[in-house]
Amino acid sequence: IRTIFQKSGGNLGTQGSASHNFNQLGIIKIAKKEISDEQIFELAIESGADECTSNDDFHEIHCSKSEIYNIKTITFKNHGCCGHTFAAIDGLLAIMSANQIKPAEIARIDISTYGPAISITDRENPKTSQECKFSMQYVIAHAAHYGSVRVSAFDETRMRDPKIRAMLKNINLTIDPEIDMQFPTRRAAHICVTTKSGQIVKHYQQTRKGDPDLPLSDGELNKKFTELTAPVLGENKTEELLKNLWRLDEINLSDCLA
């Protein structure tokens, strides 16, 4: 085709040669029955949208494609406890996974992190669920034994688990001056695990899993969603809803929630 154009004195444009004639936009469609004209117009103004139009079925919001969406700059909580404990939890799990260390083999855990993490969560003998959520010792011990810190971590049976309770006194917290200087821009932690056989393993967790610079994978998001939703909706409805949520750009929100 290009040869034919050239022989006839024409020219076939290359890829992107006409891109200056077009504007790149972000387009958000919302079913009209989900929100009123007044509400969507106010929302568009508050969000700094370029344009908001409506037809019989949809509201359509136009925004600059270059805009930074807030959802990309927030933390997705990977653990059901105080965020100041996240880096330490992630670091401990990384050590145990990489070195195949079992909780019964751990003699001591040393954590060095920023000041507020210590002042807020240094709680060696928590008793209530609220205290356990804000106890570095408890959530670290729970992560060591159960591989995560989610809703079930604060059941009465878990909070009284003798294996977890026995480990609390062997978890030591200190402030790392360098990490403390980086807070709150970075929330990091040094973790050192000493096993009963004398093995010493260290790990620097430079950010929290779920922060924008270390986001959760799709699989991890799916796992957390299923864990939190299945007890309410049941496994079948949760699986169907999850599939629809990943297709929101193709279906109506009302169909997703039906």
PDB file of C-alpha atoms in Angstrom:
ATOM      1  CA  ILE A   1       0.000   0.000   0.000  1.00  0.00           C
ATOM      2  CA  ARG A   2       2.840   2.369   0.850  1.00  0.00           C
ATOM      3  CA  THR A   3       4.432   1.709  -2.577  1.00  0.00           C
ATOM      4  CA  ILE A   4       1.166   2.478  -4.365  1.00  0.00           C
ATOM      5  CA  PHE A   5       0.861   5.770  -2.496  1.00  0.00           C
ATOM      6  CA  GLN A   6       4.445   6.737  -3.334  1.00  0.00           C
ATOM      7  CA  LYS A   7       4.049   5.920  -7.051  1.00  0.00           C
ATOM      8  CA  SER A   8       1.002   8.169  -7.201  1.00  0.00           C
ATOM      9  CA  GLY A   9       2.740  11.047  -5.460  1.00  0.00           C
ATOM     10  CA  GLY A  10       1.116  10.390  -2.107  1.00  0.00           C
ATOM     11  CA  ASN A  11       2.565   9.537   1.265  1.00  0.00           C
ATOM     12  CA  LEU A  12       1.367   7.062   3.879  1.00  0.00           C
ATOM     13  CA  GLY A  13       1.901   8.486   7.347  1.00  0.00           C
ATOM     14  CA  THR A  14       4.003   6.627   9.878  1.00  0.00           C
ATOM     15  CA  GLN A  15       2.760   5.469  13.241  1.00  0.00           C
ATOM     16  CA  GLY A  16       1.982   8.456  15.464  1.00  0.00           C
ATOM     17  CA  SER A  17       2.334  11.053  12.709  1.00  0.00           C
ATOM     18  CA  ALA A  18      -1.253  12.250  13.223  1.00  0.00           C
ATOM     19  CA  SER A  19      -1.288  11.940  17.012  1.00  0.00           C
ATOM     20  CA  HIS A  20      -1.104  15.733  17.409  1.00  0.00           C
ATOM     21  CA  ASN A  21      -4.630  15.934  16.022  1.00  0.00           C
ATOM     22  CA  PHE A  22      -6.063  13.971  18.930  1.00  0.00           C
ATOM     23  CA  ASN A  23      -6.403  14.455  22.680  1.00  0.00           C
ATOM     24  CA  GLN A  24      -5.739  11.560  25.037  1.00  0.00           C
ATOM     25  CA  LEU A  25      -8.492  11.377  27.625  1.00  0.00           C
ATOM     26  CA  GLY A  26      -9.507   9.257  30.545  1.00  0.00           C
ATOM     27  CA  ILE A  27     -13.201   8.328  30.279  1.00  0.00           C
ATOM     28  CA  ILE A  28     -15.304   7.118  33.209  1.00  0.00           C
ATOM     29  CA  LYS A  29     -18.814   5.799  32.578  1.00  0.00           C
ATOM     30  CA  ILE A  30     -21.377   5.387  35.351  1.00  0.00           C
ATOM     31  CA  ALA A  31     -24.876   3.986  34.898  1.00  0.00           C
ATOM     32  CA  LYS A  32     -27.347   6.856  35.225  1.00  0.00           C
ATOM     33  CA  LYS A  33     -29.543   5.004  37.700  1.00  0.00           C
ATOM     34  CA  GLU A  34     -26.617   4.778  40.148  1.00  0.00           C
ATOM     35  CA  ILE A  35     -26.282   8.533  40.748  1.00  0.00           C
ATOM     36  CA  SER A  36     -28.301  11.668  39.975  1.00  0.00           C
ATOM     37  CA  ASP A  37     -27.337  14.385  37.483  1.00  0.00           C
ATOM     38  CA  GLU A  38     -26.696  16.856  40.303  1.00  0.00           C
ATOM     39  CA  GLN A  39     -24.533  14.431  42.277  1.00  0.00           C
ATOM     40  CA  ILE A  40     -22.379  13.412  39.327  1.00  0.00           C
ATOM     41  CA  PHE A  41     -21.919  17.042  38.289  1.00  0.00           C
ATOM     42  CA  GLU A  42     -20.779  18.019  41.796  1.00  0.00           C
ATOM     43  CA  LEU A  43     -18.466  15.012  41.930  1.00  0.00           C
ATOM     44  CA  ALA A  44     -16.935  15.915  38.570  1.00  0.00           C
ATOM     45  CA  ILE A  45     -16.259  19.493  39.684  1.00  0.00           C
ATOM     46  CA  GLU A  46     -14.728  18.422  43.024  1.00  0.00           C
ATOM     47  CA  SER A  47     -12.504  15.879  41.269  1.00  0.00           C
ATOM     48  CA  GLY A  48     -11.224  18.381  38.705  1.00  0.00           C
ATOM     49  CA  ALA A  49     -12.727  16.605  35.688  1.00  0.00           C
ATOM     50  CA  ASP A  50     -12.506  18.295  32.285  1.00  0.00           C
ATOM     51  CA  GLU A  51     -16.065  17.541  31.234  1.00  0.00           C
ATOM     52  CA  CYS A  52     -19.195  15.757  32.419  1.00  0.00           C
ATOM     53  CA  THR A  53     -22.003  14.712  30.058  1.00  0.00           C
ATOM     54  CA  SER A  54     -25.089  12.505  30.385  1.00  0.00           C
ATOM     55  CA  ASN A  55     -27.348  10.557  28.049  1.00  0.00           C
ATOM     56  CA  ASP A  56     -30.351   8.319  28.688  1.00  0.00           C
ATOM     57  CA  ASP A  57     -28.221   5.472  30.073  1.00  0.00           C
ATOM     58  CA  PHE A  58     -24.865   6.782  31.317  1.00  0.00           C
ATOM     59  CA  HIS A  59     -23.009   9.669  32.869  1.00  0.00           C
ATOM     60  CA  GLU A  60     -19.639  10.161  31.175  1.00  0.00           C
ATOM     61  CA  ILE A  61     -16.753  11.970  32.839  1.00  0.00           C
ATOM     62  CA  HIS A  62     -13.691  13.078  30.864  1.00  0.00           C
ATOM     63  CA  CYS A  63     -10.380  13.723  32.574  1.00  0.00           C
ATOM     64  CA  SER A  64      -6.793  14.213  31.504  1.00  0.00           C
ATOM     65  CA  LYS A  65      -4.965  10.939  30.954  1.00  0.00           C
ATOM     66  CA  SER A  66      -1.875  12.432  32.574  1.00  0.00           C
ATOM     67  CA  GLU A  67      -3.649  12.915  35.915  1.00  0.00           C
ATOM     68  CA  ILE A  68      -2.315  10.917  38.870  1.00  0.00           C
ATOM     69  CA  TYR A  69      -5.120   8.846  40.357  1.00  0.00           C
ATOM     70  CA  ASN A  70      -5.236   8.726  44.154  1.00  0.00           C
ATOM     71  CA  ILE A  71      -5.743   4.962  44.116  1.00  0.00           C
ATOM     72  CA  LYS A  72      -2.174   4.634  42.831  1.00  0.00           C
ATOM     73  CA  THR A  73      -0.742   6.628  45.731  1.00  0.00           C
ATOM     74  CA  ILE A  74      -2.433   4.949  48.686  1.00  0.00           C
ATOM     75  CA  THR A  75      -1.479   1.928  50.755  1.00  0.00           C
ATOM     76  CA  PHE A  76      -3.514  -1.259  50.477  1.00  0.00           C
ATOM     77  CA  LYS A  77      -3.376  -2.770  53.947  1.00  0.00           C
ATOM     78  CA  ASN A  78      -2.041  -6.288  53.747  1.00  0.00           C
ATOM     79  CA  HIS A  79      -2.440  -6.941  57.474  1.00  0.00           C
ATOM     80  CA  GLY A  80      -5.331  -6.338  59.854  1.00  0.00           C
ATOM     81  CA  CYS A  81      -3.369  -4.452  62.491  1.00  0.00           C
ATOM     82  CA  CYS A  82      -1.469  -1.203  63.096  1.00  0.00           C
ATOM     83  CA  GLY A  83       0.338  -0.040  59.965  1.00  0.00           C
ATOM     84  CA  HIS A  84       3.503   0.694  61.969  1.00  0.00           C
ATOM     85  CA  THR A  85       4.022  -3.091  62.291  1.00  0.00           C
ATOM     86  CA  PHE A  86       3.750  -3.899  58.578  1.00  0.00           C
ATOM     87  CA  ALA A  87       7.407  -3.617  57.565  1.00  0.00           C
ATOM     88  CA  ALA A  88       8.484  -5.862  60.427  1.00  0.00           C
ATOM     89  CA  ILE A  89       5.817  -8.452  59.588  1.00  0.00           C
ATOM     90  CA  ASP A  90       6.785  -8.454  55.912  1.00  0.00           C
ATOM     91  CA  GLY A  91      10.460  -8.773  56.767  1.00  0.00           C
ATOM     92  CA  LEU A  92       9.909 -11.670  59.159  1.00  0.00           C
ATOM     93  CA  LEU A  93       7.790 -13.580  56.630  1.00  0.00           C
ATOM     94  CA  ALA A  94      10.466 -12.976  53.972  1.00  0.00           C
ATOM     95  CA  ILE A  95      13.143 -14.455  56.245  1.00  0.00           C
ATOM     96  CA  MET A  96      11.071 -17.483  57.203  1.00  0.00           C
ATOM     97  CA  SER A  97      10.079 -18.197  53.600  1.00  0.00           C
ATOM     98  CA  ALA A  98      13.543 -17.759  52.086  1.00  0.00           C
ATOM     99  CA  ASN A  99      15.273 -19.851  54.763  1.00  0.00           C
ATOM    100  CA  GLN A 100      12.522 -22.395  55.458  1.00  0.00           C
ATOM    101  CA  ILE A 101      12.506 -21.509  59.147  1.00  0.00           C
ATOM    102  CA  LYS A 102       9.662 -22.934  61.229  1.00  0.00           C
ATOM    103  CA  PRO A 103       8.252 -21.015  64.212  1.00  0.00           C
ATOM    104  CA  ALA A 104       9.321 -23.723  66.675  1.00  0.00           C
ATOM    105  CA  GLU A 105      12.941 -23.194  65.530  1.00  0.00           C
ATOM    106  CA  ILE A 106      12.999 -19.483  66.421  1.00  0.00           C
ATOM    107  CA  ALA A 107      14.817 -18.507  69.614  1.00  0.00           C
ATOM    108  CA  ARG A 108      14.778 -14.718  69.244  1.00  0.00           C
ATOM    109  CA  ILE A 109      13.529 -11.973  66.929  1.00  0.00           C
ATOM    110  CA  ASP A 110      15.127  -8.504  66.950  1.00  0.00           C
ATOM    111  CA  ILE A 111      13.398  -5.621  65.205  1.00  0.00           C
ATOM    112  CA  SER A 112      14.927  -2.189  64.614  1.00  0.00           C
ATOM    113  CA  THR A 113      12.636   0.410  63.127  1.00  0.00           C
ATOM    114  CA  TYR A 114      11.460   4.040  63.427  1.00  0.00           C
ATOM    115  CA  GLY A 115      10.487   5.720  66.683  1.00  0.00           C
ATOM    116  CA  PRO A 116       6.672   5.939  66.402  1.00  0.00           C
ATOM    117  CA  ALA A 117       6.485   2.248  65.530  1.00  0.00           C
ATOM    118  CA  ILE A 118       8.152   1.475  68.849  1.00  0.00           C
ATOM    119  CA  SER A 119       6.317   4.005  71.011  1.00  0.00           C
ATOM    120  CA  ILE A 120       2.919   2.990  69.655  1.00  0.00           C
ATOM    121  CA  THR A 121       3.296  -0.795  69.381  1.00  0.00           C
ATOM    122  CA  ASP A 122       5.792  -1.899  72.056  1.00  0.00           C
ATOM    123  CA  ARG A 123       3.293  -3.966  74.037  1.00  0.00           C
ATOM    124  CA  GLU A 124       4.650  -7.285  75.301  1.00  0.00           C
ATOM    125  CA  ASN A 125       1.555  -8.506  77.143  1.00  0.00           C
ATOM    126  CA  PRO A 126      -1.567  -7.402  75.244  1.00  0.00           C
ATOM    127  CA  LYS A 127      -4.884  -8.702  76.526  1.00  0.00           C
ATOM    128  CA  THR A 128      -7.710  -7.267  74.389  1.00  0.00           C
ATOM    129  CA  SER A 129      -8.110  -7.454  70.614  1.00  0.00           C
ATOM    130  CA  GLN A 130      -7.404  -3.722  70.361  1.00  0.00           C
ATOM    131  CA  GLU A 131      -4.188  -4.095  72.358  1.00  0.00           C
ATOM    132  CA  CYS A 132      -3.152  -7.054  70.205  1.00  0.00           C
ATOM    133  CA  LYS A 133      -3.686  -5.034  67.011  1.00  0.00           C
ATOM    134  CA  PHE A 134      -1.299  -2.427  68.417  1.00  0.00           C
ATOM    135  CA  SER A 135       1.272  -4.882  69.775  1.00  0.00           C
ATOM    136  CA  MET A 136       4.359  -5.432  67.619  1.00  0.00           C
ATOM    137  CA  GLN A 137       5.210  -8.489  69.701  1.00  0.00           C
ATOM    138  CA  TYR A 138       1.809 -10.091  69.230  1.00  0.00           C
ATOM    139  CA  VAL A 139       1.435  -9.535  65.482  1.00  0.00           C
ATOM    140  CA  ILE A 140       5.009 -10.688  64.835  1.00  0.00           C
ATOM    141  CA  ALA A 141       4.444 -13.860  66.869  1.00  0.00           C
ATOM    142  CA  HIS A 142       1.143 -14.484  65.113  1.00  0.00           C
ATOM    143  CA  ALA A 143       2.724 -13.981  61.677  1.00  0.00           C
ATOM    144  CA  ALA A 144       5.489 -16.404  62.615  1.00  0.00           C
ATOM    145  CA  HIS A 145       3.007 -19.135  63.532  1.00  0.00           C
ATOM    146  CA  TYR A 146       0.174 -18.532  61.050  1.00  0.00           C
ATOM    147  CA  GLY A 147       1.845 -16.777  58.101  1.00  0.00           C
ATOM    148  CA  SER A 148      -0.389 -13.699  58.163  1.00  0.00           C
ATOM    149  CA  VAL A 149      -2.179 -11.224  60.427  1.00  0.00           C
ATOM    150  CA  ARG A 150      -5.795 -10.964  59.341  1.00  0.00           C
ATOM    151  CA  VAL A 151      -9.205 -10.885  61.046  1.00  0.00           C
ATOM    152  CA  SER A 152      -8.837 -14.335  62.628  1.00  0.00           C
ATOM    153  CA  ALA A 153      -5.649 -13.205  64.386  1.00  0.00           C
ATOM    154  CA  PHE A 154      -7.794 -11.430  66.965  1.00  0.00           C
ATOM    155  CA  ASP A 155     -10.166 -14.247  67.839  1.00  0.00           C
ATOM    156  CA  GLU A 156     -10.150 -15.174  71.519  1.00  0.00           C
ATOM    157  CA  THR A 157      -8.582 -18.564  70.823  1.00  0.00           C
ATOM    158  CA  ARG A 158      -5.743 -17.018  68.820  1.00  0.00           C
ATOM    159  CA  MET A 159      -5.060 -14.321  71.391  1.00  0.00           C
ATOM    160  CA  ARG A 160      -4.703 -17.029  74.066  1.00  0.00           C
ATOM    161  CA  ASP A 161      -2.653 -19.380  71.890  1.00  0.00           C
ATOM    162  CA  PRO A 162       0.158 -20.624  74.184  1.00  0.00           C
ATOM    163  CA  LYS A 163       2.632 -20.839  71.271  1.00  0.00           C
ATOM    164  CA  ILE A 164       2.124 -17.155  70.466  1.00  0.00           C
ATOM    165  CA  ARG A 165       2.228 -16.128  74.135  1.00  0.00           C
ATOM    166  CA  ALA A 166       5.474 -18.003  74.698  1.00  0.00           C
ATOM    167  CA  MET A 167       7.162 -16.133  71.840  1.00  0.00           C
ATOM    168  CA  LEU A 168       6.232 -12.594  72.954  1.00  0.00           C
ATOM    169  CA  LYS A 169       9.067 -12.266  75.474  1.00  0.00           C
ATOM    170  CA  ASN A 170      11.604 -13.279  72.816  1.00  0.00           C
ATOM    171  CA  ILE A 171      10.772 -10.376  70.497  1.00  0.00           C
ATOM    172  CA  ASN A 172      12.947  -7.312  71.086  1.00  0.00           C
ATOM    173  CA  LEU A 173      12.367  -3.818  69.708  1.00  0.00           C
ATOM    174  CA  THR A 174      14.828  -0.953  69.238  1.00  0.00           C
ATOM    175  CA  ILE A 175      14.905   2.323  67.320  1.00  0.00           C
ATOM    176  CA  ASP A 176      17.173   2.470  64.263  1.00  0.00           C
ATOM    177  CA  PRO A 177      18.416   6.097  63.946  1.00  0.00           C
ATOM    178  CA  GLU A 178      18.774   5.991  60.158  1.00  0.00           C
ATOM    179  CA  ILE A 179      15.335   4.465  59.601  1.00  0.00           C
ATOM    180  CA  ASP A 180      13.867   6.888  62.131  1.00  0.00           C
ATOM    181  CA  MET A 181      15.213   9.844  60.117  1.00  0.00           C
ATOM    182  CA  GLN A 182      13.453   8.554  56.991  1.00  0.00           C
ATOM    183  CA  PHE A 183      10.025   8.405  58.662  1.00  0.00           C
ATOM    184  CA  PRO A 184       7.330   9.204  57.560  1.00  0.00           C
ATOM    185  CA  THR A 185       8.560   9.249  53.952  1.00  0.00           C
ATOM    186  CA  ARG A 186       9.703   5.651  54.312  1.00  0.00           C
ATOM    187  CA  ARG A 187       8.538   3.091  56.875  1.00  0.00           C
ATOM    188  CA  ALA A 188      11.230   0.447  57.021  1.00  0.00           C
ATOM    189  CA  ALA A 189      12.581  -2.111  59.461  1.00  0.00           C
ATOM    190  CA  HIS A 190      15.613  -4.300  60.091  1.00  0.00           C
ATOM    191  CA  ILE A 191      14.689  -7.825  61.204  1.00  0.00           C
ATOM    192  CA  CYS A 192      17.079 -10.366  62.687  1.00  0.00           C
ATOM    193  CA  VAL A 193      16.012 -13.929  63.452  1.00  0.00           C
ATOM    194  CA  THR A 194      18.141 -16.151  65.649  1.00  0.00           C
ATOM    195  CA  THR A 195      17.262 -19.843  65.604  1.00  0.00           C
ATOM    196  CA  LYS A 196      17.714 -22.340  68.435  1.00  0.00           C
ATOM    197  CA  SER A 197      20.494 -23.972  66.432  1.00  0.00           C
ATOM    198  CA  GLY A 198      22.430 -20.680  66.395  1.00  0.00           C
ATOM    199  CA  GLN A 199      21.638 -19.610  62.829  1.00  0.00           C
ATOM    200  CA  ILE A 200      21.325 -15.818  62.443  1.00  0.00           C
ATOM    201  CA  VAL A 201      19.414 -14.396  59.478  1.00  0.00           C
ATOM    202  CA  LYS A 202      19.013 -10.665  58.796  1.00  0.00           C
ATOM    203  CA  HIS A 203      16.728  -8.799  56.435  1.00  0.00           C
ATOM    204  CA  TYR A 204      16.152  -5.143  55.604  1.00  0.00           C
ATOM    205  CA  GLN A 205      12.529  -4.425  54.708  1.00  0.00           C
ATOM    206  CA  GLN A 206      12.780  -1.038  53.054  1.00  0.00           C
ATOM    207  CA  THR A 207       9.056  -0.476  52.613  1.00  0.00           C
ATOM    208  CA  ARG A 208       5.724  -2.052  53.485  1.00  0.00           C
ATOM    209  CA  LYS A 209       4.075  -4.587  51.229  1.00  0.00           C
ATOM    210  CA  GLY A 210       1.051  -2.751  49.842  1.00  0.00           C
ATOM    211  CA  ASP A 211       2.678   0.693  49.735  1.00  0.00           C
ATOM    212  CA  PRO A 212       2.776   2.370  46.273  1.00  0.00           C
ATOM    213  CA  ASP A 213       6.437   1.449  45.795  1.00  0.00           C
ATOM    214  CA  LEU A 214       5.748  -2.223  46.663  1.00  0.00           C
ATOM    215  CA  PRO A 215       2.135  -2.856  45.618  1.00  0.00           C
ATOM    216  CA  LEU A 216       0.188  -6.026  46.263  1.00  0.00           C
ATOM    217  CA  SER A 217      -0.056  -8.373  43.299  1.00  0.00           C
ATOM    218  CA  ASP A 218      -3.430  -9.162  41.742  1.00  0.00           C
ATOM    219  CA  GLY A 219      -3.267 -12.562  43.400  1.00  0.00           C
ATOM    220  CA  GLU A 220      -2.659 -11.029  46.819  1.00  0.00           C
ATOM    221  CA  LEU A 221      -5.548  -8.601  46.351  1.00  0.00           C
ATOM    222  CA  ASN A 222      -7.809 -11.473  45.305  1.00  0.00           C
ATOM    223  CA  LYS A 223      -6.792 -13.505  48.337  1.00  0.00           C
ATOM    224  CA  LYS A 224      -7.528 -10.687  50.769  1.00  0.00           C
ATOM    225  CA  PHE A 225     -10.843  -9.870  49.093  1.00  0.00           C
ATOM    226  CA  THR A 226     -11.936 -13.514  49.245  1.00  0.00           C
ATOM    227  CA  GLU A 227     -10.858 -13.882  52.859  1.00  0.00           C
ATOM    228  CA  LEU A 228     -12.896 -10.841  53.942  1.00  0.00           C
ATOM    229  CA  THR A 229     -15.926 -11.339  51.691  1.00  0.00           C
ATOM    230  CA  ALA A 230     -16.569 -15.088  51.659  1.00  0.00           C
ATOM    231  CA  PRO A 231     -17.724 -15.253  55.309  1.00  0.00           C
ATOM    232  CA  VAL A 232     -20.438 -12.684  54.438  1.00  0.00           C
ATOM    233  CA  LEU A 233     -21.518 -13.625  50.900  1.00  0.00           C
ATOM    234  CA  GLY A 234     -20.424 -17.245  50.678  1.00  0.00           C
ATOM    235  CA  GLU A 235     -17.766 -18.700  48.396  1.00  0.00           C
ATOM    236  CA  ASN A 236     -19.836 -18.868  45.181  1.00  0.00           C
ATOM    237  CA  LYS A 237     -21.137 -15.279  45.316  1.00  0.00           C
ATOM    238  CA  THR A 238     -17.698 -14.009  46.343  1.00  0.00           C
ATOM    239  CA  GLU A 239     -16.064 -15.725  43.363  1.00  0.00           C
ATOM    240  CA  GLU A 240     -18.684 -14.301  40.982  1.00  0.00           C
ATOM    241  CA  LEU A 241     -18.367 -10.797  42.432  1.00  0.00           C
ATOM    242  CA  LEU A 242     -14.582 -10.913  42.198  1.00  0.00           C
ATOM    243  CA  LYS A 243     -14.719 -11.867  38.516  1.00  0.00           C
ATOM    244  CA  ASN A 244     -17.090  -8.976  37.841  1.00  0.00           C
ATOM    245  CA  LEU A 245     -14.927  -6.481  39.742  1.00  0.00           C
ATOM    246  CA  TRP A 246     -12.041  -7.228  37.407  1.00  0.00           C
ATOM    247  CA  ARG A 247     -14.395  -6.469  34.483  1.00  0.00           C
ATOM    248  CA  LEU A 248     -15.782  -3.127  35.651  1.00  0.00           C
ATOM    249  CA  ASP A 249     -14.558  -1.467  32.470  1.00  0.00           C
ATOM    250  CA  GLU A 250     -16.726  -3.866  30.445  1.00  0.00           C
ATOM    251  CA  ILE A 251     -19.946  -4.133  32.486  1.00  0.00           C
ATOM    252  CA  ASN A 252     -22.396  -1.924  34.365  1.00  0.00           C
ATOM    253  CA  LEU A 253     -21.848  -1.448  38.075  1.00  0.00           C
ATOM    254  CA  SER A 254     -25.449  -2.487  38.713  1.00  0.00           C
ATOM    255  CA  ASP A 255     -24.789  -5.819  36.976  1.00  0.00           C
ATOM    256  CA  CYS A 256     -21.722  -6.354  39.138  1.00  0.00           C
ATOM    257  CA  LEU A 257     -23.710  -5.839  42.352  1.00  0.00           C
ATOM    258  CA  ALA A 258     -26.800  -7.761  41.268  1.00  0.00           C
TER     259      ALA A 258
END
